[in-house]
Short mmCIF file of C-alpha atoms (C1' of nucleotides) in Angstrom, two decimals:
data_model
loop_
_atom_site.label_atom_id
_atom_site.label_comp_id
_atom_site.label_asym_id
_atom_site.label_seq_id
_atom_site.Cartn_x
_atom_site.Cartn_y
_atom_site.Cartn_z
CA MET A 1000 -14.46 17.68 -0.28
CA LYS A 1001 -16.00 14.21 0.32
CA LYS A 1002 -18.78 15.07 -2.01
CA ILE A 1003 -16.44 16.08 -4.63
CA ARG A 1004 -14.41 13.03 -4.21
CA SER A 1005 -17.56 10.93 -4.54
CA LEU A 1006 -18.73 12.63 -7.68
CA CYS A 1007 -15.40 12.30 -9.17
CA LYS A 1008 -15.25 8.56 -8.68
CA ARG A 1009 -18.87 7.93 -9.58
CA ARG A 1010 -18.80 9.90 -12.87
CA GLY A 1011 -15.30 9.04 -14.04
CA PHE A 1012 -13.14 12.25 -13.11
CA VAL A 1013 -10.75 10.69 -10.70
CA TYR A 1014 -9.96 7.22 -9.46
CA PRO A 1015 -7.70 6.13 -6.63
CA SER A 1016 -4.55 4.57 -8.27
CA SER A 1017 -4.04 0.81 -8.41
CA GLU A 1018 -7.35 0.39 -6.50
CA ILE A 1019 -7.73 -3.32 -7.13
CA TYR A 1020 -4.52 -3.81 -5.24
CA GLY A 1021 -5.48 -1.77 -2.29
CA GLY A 1022 -4.54 1.56 -3.72
CA PHE A 1023 -1.40 3.43 -3.65
CA SER A 1024 -0.74 6.25 -1.32
CA SER A 1025 -1.40 9.81 -2.83
CA SER A 1026 -1.54 8.51 -6.51
CA TYR A 1027 -4.63 9.13 -8.50
CA ASP A 1028 -5.71 8.22 -12.00
CA PHE A 1029 -7.78 10.47 -14.11
CA GLY A 1030 -10.77 8.93 -15.80
CA PRO A 1031 -12.55 9.79 -19.11
CA LEU A 1032 -13.87 13.14 -17.92
CA GLY A 1033 -10.93 13.88 -15.66
CA VAL A 1034 -8.40 13.56 -18.47
CA GLN A 1035 -10.58 15.81 -20.71
CA LEU A 1036 -10.92 18.37 -17.95
CA LYS A 1037 -7.18 18.29 -17.28
CA ARG A 1038 -6.32 18.46 -20.92
CA ASN A 1039 -8.74 21.47 -21.39
CA ILE A 1040 -6.93 23.35 -18.64
CA LYS A 1041 -3.55 22.62 -20.13
CA ASN A 1042 -4.68 23.51 -23.57
CA HIS A 1043 -6.29 26.80 -22.40
CA TRP A 1044 -3.04 27.77 -20.48
CA TRP A 1045 -0.90 26.94 -23.45
CA GLU A 1046 -3.21 29.06 -25.70
CA GLU A 1047 -3.09 32.08 -23.41
CA MET A 1048 0.68 31.74 -22.42
CA VAL A 1049 2.30 30.67 -25.65
CA GLN A 1050 -0.02 31.06 -28.60
CA LYS A 1051 -1.18 34.52 -27.55
CA ASN A 1052 2.28 35.78 -26.47
CA ARG A 1053 4.66 36.51 -29.33
CA ASP A 1054 7.57 36.51 -26.84
CA VAL A 1055 6.83 33.09 -25.19
CA VAL A 1056 7.99 29.92 -26.87
CA GLY A 1057 7.29 26.36 -25.74
CA LEU A 1058 9.47 23.54 -24.68
CA ASP A 1059 9.26 19.87 -23.59
CA ALA A 1060 12.34 18.84 -21.77
CA ALA A 1061 13.16 15.38 -20.56
CA ILE A 1062 12.21 14.20 -17.11
CA LEU A 1063 15.57 12.47 -16.53
CA MET A 1064 18.46 14.85 -16.60
CA ASN A 1065 22.09 14.81 -15.77
CA PRO A 1066 22.27 14.62 -11.90
CA ASP A 1067 24.80 17.54 -12.02
CA VAL A 1068 21.80 19.79 -12.81
CA TRP A 1069 20.45 19.14 -9.31
CA LYS A 1070 23.74 19.79 -7.66
CA ALA A 1071 23.78 23.17 -9.46
CA SER A 1072 20.21 24.05 -8.65
CA GLY A 1073 20.65 23.33 -4.98
CA HIS A 1074 18.14 20.49 -4.83
CA LEU A 1075 20.72 18.06 -3.61
CA ASP A 1076 21.22 20.04 -0.45
CA SER A 1077 19.41 23.12 0.96
CA GLY A 1078 15.94 22.06 1.99
CA PHE A 1079 15.34 19.28 -0.46
CA ALA A 1080 17.75 16.97 0.96
CA ASP A 1081 18.41 17.29 4.67
CA GLU A 1082 19.56 15.25 7.67
CA LEU A 1083 16.76 15.22 10.08
CA VAL A 1084 16.61 13.86 13.66
CA GLU A 1085 13.43 12.96 15.51
CA CYS A 1086 12.81 13.26 19.24
CA LYS A 1087 12.01 9.89 20.86
CA GLU A 1088 9.65 11.58 23.35
CA CYS A 1089 7.64 14.10 21.47
CA HIS A 1090 8.50 12.96 17.92
CA GLN A 1091 9.21 16.49 16.64
CA ARG A 1092 11.76 16.60 13.83
CA PHE A 1093 14.74 18.85 13.52
CA LYS A 1094 17.48 19.53 11.10
CA ALA A 1095 20.48 17.61 12.35
CA ASP A 1096 22.82 20.49 12.14
CA GLU A 1097 20.58 22.70 14.25
CA VAL A 1098 20.32 20.56 17.37
CA LYS A 1099 22.92 18.88 19.57
CA GLU A 1100 22.00 16.01 21.87
CA GLU A 1101 18.67 17.00 23.29
CA CYS A 1102 15.34 17.91 21.93
CA PRO A 1103 15.00 21.65 22.06
CA GLU A 1104 11.32 21.36 22.77
CA CYS A 1105 10.98 18.73 25.57
CA GLY A 1106 14.57 17.78 26.34
CA GLY A 1107 14.03 14.19 25.27
CA LYS A 1108 16.50 11.88 23.64
CA LEU A 1109 17.01 12.06 19.82
CA MET A 1110 16.98 9.22 17.41
CA GLU A 1111 19.70 8.72 14.91
CA ALA A 1112 19.94 11.21 12.04
CA GLN A 1113 17.98 10.15 8.93
CA GLN A 1114 18.74 11.31 5.35
CA PHE A 1115 15.58 13.04 3.92
CA ASN A 1116 15.66 13.59 0.13
CA LEU A 1117 12.69 15.02 -1.39
CA MET A 1118 13.85 13.98 -4.86
CA MET A 1119 12.97 10.56 -6.18
CA LYS A 1120 16.07 8.55 -7.01
CA THR A 1121 16.11 6.23 -10.00
CA LEU A 1122 18.62 4.09 -11.73
CA VAL A 1123 19.49 4.87 -15.21
CA GLY A 1124 20.83 1.91 -17.29
CA PRO A 1125 19.83 -1.74 -17.39
CA SER A 1126 22.53 -3.03 -15.00
CA GLU A 1127 22.03 -2.03 -11.37
CA GLU A 1128 25.70 -2.29 -10.45
CA LYS A 1129 27.06 0.04 -13.09
CA ALA A 1130 24.04 2.18 -13.38
CA ASP A 1131 24.17 5.79 -12.37
CA THR A 1132 21.82 7.26 -9.98
CA SER A 1133 19.70 9.99 -11.39
CA TYR A 1134 16.56 11.73 -10.24
CA LEU A 1135 13.10 12.21 -11.49
CA ARG A 1136 12.80 15.98 -11.75
CA PRO A 1137 11.24 17.72 -8.78
CA GLU A 1138 10.42 20.70 -10.92
CA THR A 1139 10.17 21.27 -14.78
CA CYS A 1140 11.88 24.62 -14.73
CA GLN A 1141 15.51 23.32 -14.74
CA GLY A 1142 14.84 21.79 -18.29
CA ILE A 1143 14.09 25.31 -19.29
CA PHE A 1144 17.17 26.82 -17.78
CA VAL A 1145 19.61 24.35 -19.25
CA ASN A 1146 18.09 25.06 -22.70
CA PHE A 1147 18.15 28.83 -22.32
CA LYS A 1148 21.04 29.10 -24.78
CA ASN A 1149 19.57 26.54 -27.19
CA VAL A 1150 16.35 28.51 -27.38
CA LEU A 1151 18.10 31.90 -27.64
CA ASN A 1152 20.19 30.57 -30.58
CA SER A 1153 17.43 28.82 -32.47
CA THR A 1154 14.67 31.49 -32.18
CA ARG A 1155 16.71 34.60 -32.34
CA LYS A 1156 14.66 35.93 -29.31
CA LYS A 1157 15.93 38.99 -27.42
CA LEU A 1158 15.32 39.78 -23.80
CA PRO A 1159 12.66 39.84 -22.53
CA PHE A 1160 11.27 36.48 -23.56
CA GLY A 1161 9.69 33.50 -22.02
CA ILE A 1162 9.86 29.67 -22.27
CA ALA A 1163 6.89 27.73 -21.24
CA GLN A 1164 6.52 24.02 -20.36
CA ILE A 1165 3.97 21.54 -19.24
CA GLY A 1166 5.09 18.36 -17.76
CA LYS A 1167 5.36 15.97 -14.79
CA SER A 1168 7.36 16.48 -11.73
CA PHE A 1169 7.97 14.16 -8.79
CA ARG A 1170 8.64 14.87 -5.10
CA ASN A 1171 8.85 12.58 -2.09
CA GLU A 1172 6.51 14.59 -0.04
CA ILE A 1173 6.53 13.82 3.72
CA SER A 1174 2.96 14.19 4.10
CA PRO A 1175 0.89 14.29 0.90
CA GLY A 1176 -2.87 14.35 1.10
CA ASN A 1177 -5.95 16.49 0.84
CA TYR A 1178 -7.25 14.29 -2.06
CA PHE A 1179 -4.96 15.05 -5.04
CA PHE A 1180 -3.98 18.44 -3.73
CA ARG A 1181 -0.53 17.33 -2.56
CA THR A 1182 0.74 14.14 -4.55
CA ARG A 1183 4.17 12.71 -5.22
CA GLU A 1184 3.70 12.71 -8.96
CA PHE A 1185 2.14 15.85 -10.34
CA GLU A 1186 2.01 18.02 -13.42
CA GLN A 1187 3.31 21.58 -13.70
CA MET A 1188 2.56 24.39 -16.15
CA GLU A 1189 5.50 26.70 -15.92
CA MET A 1190 6.70 29.80 -17.70
CA GLN A 1191 10.12 31.34 -17.09
CA TRP A 1192 10.35 34.94 -18.20
CA PHE A 1193 13.94 35.95 -18.89
CA CYS A 1194 14.39 39.61 -18.51
CA SER A 1195 17.14 42.25 -18.23
CA PRO A 1196 18.10 43.66 -14.82
CA LYS A 1197 19.33 46.70 -16.75
CA ALA A 1198 16.31 47.50 -18.83
CA ASP A 1199 13.81 50.38 -18.10
CA LYS A 1200 11.21 47.77 -17.15
CA THR A 1201 12.78 46.09 -14.17
CA PRO A 1202 12.36 42.39 -13.18
CA GLU A 1203 10.28 43.51 -10.30
CA GLU A 1204 7.84 45.30 -12.62
CA TRP A 1205 7.65 42.17 -14.77
CA PHE A 1206 6.93 40.26 -11.63
CA ASP A 1207 3.91 42.42 -11.09
CA TYR A 1208 2.93 42.20 -14.64
CA TRP A 1209 2.77 38.51 -14.54
CA LYS A 1210 1.24 38.28 -11.34
CA GLU A 1211 -1.71 40.28 -12.63
CA GLN A 1212 -1.83 38.14 -15.83
CA ARG A 1213 -1.95 34.90 -13.89
CA LEU A 1214 -4.51 36.05 -11.31
CA ASN A 1215 -6.77 37.36 -14.17
CA TRP A 1216 -6.47 33.94 -15.83
CA TYR A 1217 -8.28 32.34 -12.88
CA LEU A 1218 -10.89 35.09 -12.62
CA ASP A 1219 -11.63 34.83 -16.30
CA LEU A 1220 -12.23 31.13 -15.81
CA GLY A 1221 -14.90 31.96 -13.26
CA ILE A 1222 -13.03 31.71 -9.98
CA ASP A 1223 -14.82 34.07 -7.51
CA GLU A 1224 -12.52 36.76 -6.43
CA ASP A 1225 -13.32 35.99 -2.78
CA ASN A 1226 -12.08 32.50 -3.29
CA ILE A 1227 -8.62 33.39 -4.54
CA ARG A 1228 -5.84 35.57 -3.21
CA ALA A 1229 -2.29 36.54 -3.85
CA HIS A 1230 -0.23 35.69 -0.71
CA GLU A 1231 3.04 37.52 -0.33
CA ILE A 1232 5.53 35.07 1.05
CA PRO A 1233 7.84 36.69 3.76
CA GLU A 1234 11.61 36.23 3.23
CA GLU A 1235 12.12 33.69 5.88
CA GLU A 1236 9.59 31.20 4.22
CA ARG A 1237 10.69 31.59 0.66
CA ALA A 1238 12.31 28.95 -1.43
CA HIS A 1239 16.13 29.10 -1.61
CA TYR A 1240 16.11 30.71 -5.00
CA ALA A 1241 13.41 33.21 -4.62
CA GLN A 1242 13.95 36.96 -3.97
CA ARG A 1243 10.24 37.54 -3.95
CA GLN A 1244 7.32 35.15 -3.95
CA VAL A 1245 3.72 35.44 -4.32
CA ASP A 1246 1.50 32.25 -3.95
CA LEU A 1247 -1.88 32.44 -5.66
CA GLU A 1248 -4.03 30.59 -3.16
CA TYR A 1249 -7.48 29.15 -3.53
CA LYS A 1250 -10.00 28.79 -0.70
CA PHE A 1251 -10.44 24.94 -0.69
CA PRO A 1252 -12.76 23.20 1.75
CA PHE A 1253 -9.72 22.26 3.86
CA GLY A 1254 -8.44 25.90 3.85
CA TRP A 1255 -6.29 28.23 1.57
CA GLY A 1256 -3.91 26.12 -0.59
CA GLU A 1257 -1.29 27.20 -3.22
CA ILE A 1258 -2.32 26.51 -6.78
CA GLU A 1259 0.37 28.72 -8.33
CA GLY A 1260 3.66 30.26 -7.39
CA ILE A 1261 5.06 33.46 -8.91
CA HIS A 1262 8.68 33.88 -8.12
CA ASN A 1263 11.43 36.29 -8.80
CA ARG A 1264 14.43 34.09 -9.07
CA GLY A 1265 16.79 36.79 -9.87
CA ASP A 1266 19.91 35.56 -11.51
CA TRP A 1267 20.09 32.45 -9.27
CA ASP A 1268 19.55 29.98 -12.08
CA THR A 1269 21.51 31.68 -14.79
CA SER A 1270 24.54 32.22 -12.60
CA THR A 1271 24.49 28.88 -10.80
CA HIS A 1272 24.37 26.95 -14.13
CA THR A 1273 27.12 29.14 -15.47
CA GLU A 1274 29.20 28.31 -12.48
CA HIS A 1275 28.66 24.55 -12.53
CA SER A 1276 28.33 23.85 -16.22
CA GLU A 1277 30.57 24.13 -19.34
CA ASP A 1278 28.36 26.99 -20.62
CA ASP A 1279 28.10 30.67 -19.93
CA LEU A 1280 24.41 31.77 -19.54
CA LYS A 1281 25.32 35.42 -19.65
CA TYR A 1282 23.34 37.42 -22.12
CA TYR A 1283 25.00 39.76 -24.51
CA ASP A 1284 23.11 42.97 -24.69
CA GLU A 1285 23.90 44.74 -28.05
CA GLU A 1286 22.42 47.97 -27.11
CA ARG A 1287 24.57 48.31 -24.06
CA ASP A 1288 27.45 46.27 -25.33
CA GLU A 1289 27.73 44.33 -22.12
CA LYS A 1290 27.14 40.89 -20.75
CA TYR A 1291 25.04 40.03 -17.81
CA PHE A 1292 23.00 37.35 -16.09
CA PRO A 1293 19.24 37.48 -17.19
CA ASN A 1294 16.88 37.55 -14.39
CA VAL A 1295 14.03 35.19 -14.16
CA ILE A 1296 10.44 35.67 -13.29
CA GLU A 1297 8.66 32.30 -12.89
CA THR A 1298 4.97 31.40 -12.99
CA SER A 1299 4.44 27.75 -11.95
CA VAL A 1300 1.02 26.20 -11.81
CA GLY A 1301 0.06 22.91 -10.34
CA VAL A 1302 -2.15 21.36 -12.92
CA GLU A 1303 -4.01 19.00 -10.55
CA ARG A 1304 -4.22 21.71 -7.94
CA SER A 1305 -5.82 24.14 -10.33
CA MET A 1306 -8.16 21.36 -11.53
CA LEU A 1307 -9.16 20.73 -7.83
CA ALA A 1308 -9.89 24.51 -7.66
CA PHE A 1309 -11.95 24.59 -10.62
CA LEU A 1310 -13.96 21.46 -9.65
CA THR A 1311 -14.50 22.97 -6.10
CA GLU A 1312 -15.64 26.28 -7.59
CA ALA A 1313 -17.96 24.50 -10.14
CA TYR A 1314 -19.57 22.25 -7.64
CA GLN A 1315 -23.09 23.56 -6.83
CA GLU A 1316 -25.93 21.79 -5.24
CA ALA A 1317 -29.48 22.65 -4.51
CA LYS A 1318 -32.25 20.98 -2.61
CA GLY A 1319 -35.84 20.73 -3.95
CA GLY A 1320 -34.93 21.12 -7.57
CA ARG A 1321 -34.27 24.28 -9.61
CA ALA A 1322 -37.35 24.12 -11.86
CA ASP A 1323 -40.12 23.25 -9.45
CA GLN A 1324 -39.46 22.96 -5.78
CA SER A 1325 -41.25 19.51 -5.46
CA ASN A 1326 -38.06 17.42 -5.83
CA LYS A 1327 -36.46 16.94 -2.47
CA GLU A 1328 -33.34 15.26 -3.68
CA GLU A 1329 -30.07 17.00 -3.75
CA GLU A 1330 -29.10 17.81 -7.29
CA ILE A 1331 -25.67 18.59 -8.44
CA VAL A 1332 -24.60 21.02 -11.13
CA LEU A 1333 -20.95 21.20 -12.14
CA GLN A 1334 -20.79 24.78 -13.39
CA LEU A 1335 -17.48 24.48 -15.07
CA PRO A 1336 -16.45 27.40 -17.41
CA LYS A 1337 -17.08 26.87 -21.17
CA LYS A 1338 -13.48 26.54 -21.92
CA LEU A 1339 -13.05 23.67 -19.42
CA ALA A 1340 -16.13 21.64 -19.43
CA PRO A 1341 -15.06 18.15 -20.61
CA THR A 1342 -18.30 17.61 -22.50
CA LYS A 1343 -19.75 20.49 -24.44
CA VAL A 1344 -23.00 19.14 -25.79
CA ILE A 1345 -25.29 16.18 -25.25
CA VAL A 1346 -27.78 15.11 -27.86
CA LEU A 1347 -31.00 13.62 -26.57
CA PRO A 1348 -34.11 12.20 -28.40
CA LEU A 1349 -37.07 13.18 -26.40
CA VAL A 1350 -38.27 9.61 -26.25
CA LYS A 1351 -36.55 6.54 -27.59
CA LYS A 1352 -39.43 4.47 -28.58
CA GLU A 1353 -40.00 6.73 -31.59
CA GLU A 1354 -37.50 5.35 -34.11
CA LYS A 1355 -37.49 8.49 -36.22
CA LEU A 1356 -36.40 10.53 -33.28
CA VAL A 1357 -33.57 8.24 -32.45
CA GLU A 1358 -32.46 8.15 -36.03
CA LYS A 1359 -32.51 11.97 -36.35
CA SER A 1360 -30.72 12.30 -33.01
CA GLU A 1361 -27.90 9.92 -34.04
CA LYS A 1362 -27.53 11.96 -37.21
CA ILE A 1363 -27.14 15.21 -35.43
CA PHE A 1364 -24.84 13.71 -32.77
CA GLN A 1365 -22.54 12.48 -35.55
CA GLU A 1366 -22.37 15.86 -37.05
CA LEU A 1367 -21.73 17.71 -33.78
CA GLN A 1368 -19.16 15.13 -32.89
CA GLU A 1369 -16.96 16.54 -35.55
CA GLU A 1370 -16.73 19.79 -33.83
CA PHE A 1371 -17.33 19.21 -30.08
CA HIS A 1372 -16.91 16.75 -27.30
CA CYS A 1373 -20.34 15.32 -27.33
CA GLN A 1374 -22.37 12.71 -25.64
CA TYR A 1375 -25.49 10.78 -26.85
CA ASP A 1376 -28.11 9.60 -24.38
CA GLU A 1377 -31.44 7.95 -24.87
CA ARG A 1378 -31.93 6.14 -21.54
CA GLY A 1379 -34.81 6.97 -19.20
CA SER A 1380 -36.78 10.17 -19.09
CA VAL A 1381 -35.39 13.31 -20.69
CA GLY A 1382 -35.60 15.06 -17.29
CA LYS A 1383 -33.33 12.65 -15.73
CA ARG A 1384 -30.90 12.87 -18.69
CA TYR A 1385 -30.73 16.68 -18.25
CA ARG A 1386 -29.91 16.28 -14.50
CA ARG A 1387 -27.28 13.69 -15.20
CA ALA A 1388 -25.76 15.93 -17.78
CA ASP A 1389 -25.74 18.82 -15.30
CA GLU A 1390 -23.75 16.67 -12.90
CA ILE A 1391 -20.72 16.54 -15.13
CA GLY A 1392 -21.12 20.00 -16.28
CA VAL A 1393 -22.26 19.40 -19.87
CA LEU A 1394 -22.89 22.91 -21.26
CA TYR A 1395 -25.69 22.38 -23.75
CA ALA A 1396 -28.35 19.81 -24.25
CA VAL A 1397 -29.83 19.43 -27.70
CA THR A 1398 -33.23 17.73 -27.64
CA VAL A 1399 -34.81 16.25 -30.70
CA ASP A 1400 -38.62 16.19 -30.38
CA PHE A 1401 -41.66 15.70 -32.53
CA ASP A 1402 -41.40 19.22 -33.90
CA THR A 1403 -37.96 18.45 -35.18
CA LEU A 1404 -39.51 15.92 -37.67
CA GLU A 1405 -41.89 18.66 -38.84
CA ASP A 1406 -39.82 21.73 -39.23
CA ASN A 1407 -36.25 20.59 -38.64
CA THR A 1408 -35.64 22.59 -35.53
CA VAL A 1409 -34.33 21.41 -32.06
CA THR A 1410 -34.20 22.91 -28.51
CA ILE A 1411 -30.95 23.90 -26.82
CA ARG A 1412 -30.98 23.79 -23.15
CA TRP A 1413 -28.44 25.86 -21.16
CA ARG A 1414 -27.01 24.08 -18.05
CA ASP A 1415 -26.92 27.13 -15.75
CA ASN A 1416 -30.46 28.38 -15.99
CA MET A 1417 -32.23 25.37 -17.67
CA LYS A 1418 -33.86 27.66 -20.24
CA GLN A 1419 -34.45 26.44 -23.80
CA ILE A 1420 -34.33 28.02 -27.17
CA ARG A 1421 -35.48 26.58 -30.38
CA VAL A 1422 -33.11 26.78 -33.39
CA PRO A 1423 -32.87 25.29 -36.94
CA VAL A 1424 -30.91 22.14 -37.28
CA ASP A 1425 -29.01 23.72 -40.20
CA GLU A 1426 -27.67 26.45 -37.92
CA LEU A 1427 -27.10 24.27 -34.92
CA LYS A 1428 -23.28 23.78 -35.14
CA GLN A 1429 -22.66 27.39 -35.75
CA ILE A 1430 -24.93 28.60 -32.94
CA LEU A 1431 -23.39 26.14 -30.48
CA ASN A 1432 -19.98 27.40 -31.52
CA SER A 1433 -20.93 30.90 -30.88
CA LEU A 1434 -22.37 30.01 -27.57
CA ILE A 1435 -19.37 28.17 -26.37
CA GLU A 1436 -17.09 30.90 -27.53
CA GLY A 1437 -19.18 33.27 -25.72
CA ASP A 1438 -19.88 35.33 -28.83
CA ILE A 1439 -23.58 35.54 -28.21
CA GLU A 1440 -25.95 35.58 -25.21
CA PHE A 1441 -28.05 32.33 -24.72
CA GLU A 1442 -31.33 34.25 -24.96
CA GLU A 1443 -30.35 35.87 -28.28
CA ALA A 1444 -29.29 32.70 -30.02
CA GLY A 1445 -32.81 31.69 -30.68
CA GLU A 1446 -36.43 31.64 -29.77
CA LEU A 1447 -37.02 31.12 -26.09
CA VAL A 1448 -39.33 28.13 -25.46
"C1'" G B 309 6.88 9.61 11.57
"C1'" C B 310 3.25 10.59 15.88
"C1'" G B 311 -2.03 11.03 17.96
"C1'" G B 312 -7.16 10.41 16.84
"C1'" G B 313 -11.08 8.48 13.49
"C1'" A B 314 -12.63 5.29 9.51
"C1'" G B 315 -12.53 1.15 5.72
"C1'" U B 316 -19.47 -3.22 4.33
"C1'" G B 317 -21.71 -4.07 -3.95
"C1'" G B 318 -19.97 1.60 -8.64
"C1'" C B 319 -21.76 5.70 -4.85
"C1'" U B 320 -24.06 6.58 0.07
"C1'" U B 321 -24.53 3.46 4.03
"C1'" A B 322 -27.62 -0.30 8.11
"C1'" G B 323 -25.91 -4.13 10.75
"C1'" U B 324 -21.50 -4.82 18.17
"C1'" G B 325 -20.61 -12.82 17.83
"C1'" G B 326 -25.01 -17.09 14.60
"C1'" U B 327 -21.66 -16.83 7.51
"C1'" A B 328 -25.12 -9.56 4.77
"C1'" G B 329 -29.79 -5.51 4.04
"C1'" A B 330 -31.38 -0.77 2.03
"C1'" G B 331 -31.42 3.74 -1.19
"C1'" C B 332 -29.27 5.66 -5.50
"C1'" G B 333 -26.66 3.79 -9.89
"C1'" C B 334 -26.19 -0.38 -13.46
"C1'" U B 335 -28.70 -4.49 -17.10
"C1'" U B 336 -33.52 -6.23 -19.56
"C1'" C B 337 -38.77 -5.41 -20.30
"C1'" C B 338 -43.31 -2.56 -19.79
"C1'" U B 339 -44.84 2.68 -18.92
"C1'" U B 340 -43.03 7.73 -19.87
"C1'" G B 341 -44.52 14.34 -25.09
"C1'" C B 342 -39.29 18.64 -21.45
"C1'" C B 343 -36.44 18.84 -15.99
"C1'" A B 344 -34.03 12.83 -11.04
"C1'" U B 345 -42.00 9.11 -13.96
"C1'" G B 346 -44.17 4.53 -12.21
"C1'" G B 347 -43.74 -0.92 -12.20
"C1'" A B 348 -41.46 -5.95 -13.04
"C1'" A B 349 -37.24 -8.89 -13.20
"C1'" G B 350 -31.85 -9.36 -12.80
"C1'" A B 351 -26.35 -8.72 -12.12
"C1'" G B 352 -23.17 -7.11 -8.42
"C1'" A B 353 -20.09 -7.77 -1.56
"C1'" U B 354 -15.95 -14.30 0.51
"C1'" C B 355 -17.78 -7.02 4.81
"C1'" G B 356 -9.61 -3.44 2.92
"C1'" C B 357 -5.83 -7.54 3.41
"C1'" G B 358 -3.20 -11.40 6.66
"C1'" G B 359 -3.24 -14.05 11.22
"C1'" G B 360 -5.47 -15.20 16.06
"C1'" U B 361 -9.55 -16.25 19.72
"C1'" U B 362 -14.36 -19.07 19.22
"C1'" C B 363 -18.57 -24.52 17.73
"C1'" A B 364 -19.36 -19.83 15.07
"C1'" A B 365 -16.27 -13.28 13.36
"C1'" A B 366 -18.40 -7.77 9.21
"C1'" U B 367 -18.71 -7.69 14.70
"C1'" C B 368 -13.56 -9.43 19.68
"C1'" C B 369 -7.76 -9.42 19.62
"C1'" C B 370 -2.87 -8.61 16.94
"C1'" G B 371 -0.41 -7.25 12.55
"C1'" U B 372 -0.63 -4.66 7.89
"C1'" C B 373 -2.46 -1.44 3.93
"C1'" U B 374 -5.29 2.61 2.46
"C1'" C B 375 -8.11 7.09 3.47
"C1'" C B 376 -9.71 11.26 6.67
"C1'" C B 377 -8.61 15.06 10.67
"C1'" G B 378 -4.67 17.23 13.64
"C1'" C B 379 0.78 17.54 14.50
"C1'" U B 380 5.65 17.47 11.90
"C1'" C B 381 7.74 18.54 7.21
"C1'" C B 382 7.55 21.14 2.67
"C1'" A B 383 8.07 24.72 -3.59
#
RNA sequence: GCGGGAGUGGCUUAGUGGUAGAGCGCUUCCUUGCCAUGGAAGAGAUCGCGGGUUCAAAUCCCGUCUCCCGCUCCA
């Protein structure tokens, strides 16, 4: 993890927040490559969940909501906001209503009860005195539940259907850490699947369906099946709203950690918001001519957590070089999947002293830039540039050499095996496109050099 | 919040009382025809921050911040 952290800082994936002021606990900024990687993750999720599912629609709800939402959702009590007491002797903490005067562990004296609220309070309105307290949302899904009727009315959807959202959430974690695995500000990609408890396909079956879908998403993105598991959470450990909960966990260097939660929320949300709000979130089922609360299956990804998993999975290093074994330095290859790699192509003139090569390379770079995230590099030896590109996971290196000036062909080098093919410049864009989309095998895309 | 460990140029780090050195990276130049070339020059660190002890502090002491590991807590 230390190596990943160092790479991320060095090459511009992740910086500690407010570093010139000594940092800020558990906040991180995403640099040029980090923001692109994160964006690629979100775009790919959106593509798979929204674009390719006719029954899933998108939403972008506000972070600030009416505080009554959090009363209804249970976040103002049960688990998210507790009175805790701490033992003066052994410093263990207990819920105030579960202990009396002595520490149940060591019999020591207890400190005064302290209010713990995992929600971040904020004042809404310019005047502090008159301002109302609200909260930064601790999860994005409440924005979905309170808009259930709006979406139903404006899209003419029928059960089952889903609402998807990507956005920031905030929690006052007691102990954040493990790099940016647990932070107080984080981004979620959530999809709430509203389904009927009466239909032939039960919520429990939908749960299994989405669990499979979501697990496959990671496997398709190159996560090794040994490094990911679906962890069934027993009843006593579940969140207050969950009837069933499976955590998709990734095997991080620091241990297994949750990157996505799949929950069967039953009718907890639809019924509680009906009870507390002006509205009735019951669904009128025309076929059965009856009204009932829709059940909700939730898939909830931590964007940064999944990013950390993808980075961990992609990080490879080899001693002695992959081409000849003479190089004793450790070299790093970030084998990010094609969909996620922040930079797809790098264009390199073989040498920079030859003006014609540089000119030609610039021209090719400008053309490719229209289509892909590209870099251009002419510094140092070409071998060194290849390795530097490997380190940030650039998929393909296009090299302009002296043959290019003769016959208008270039070489393409594939990051993962360092093999090269020679292709005509006229077909370059199309070939790269097919390679990145995975439509053709590398060796078949051109003549191996 | 508790216990332990650690903070030295962008990264990795040497330096246990006499005001900082290296490797990589970066800038400029020469060299370089395909996998981290070789060479020359240069920029960049008041040693996390604040205070104390001392003639003198990166080094000792106190405080503080941040990070790491383990508790605790947690979706």
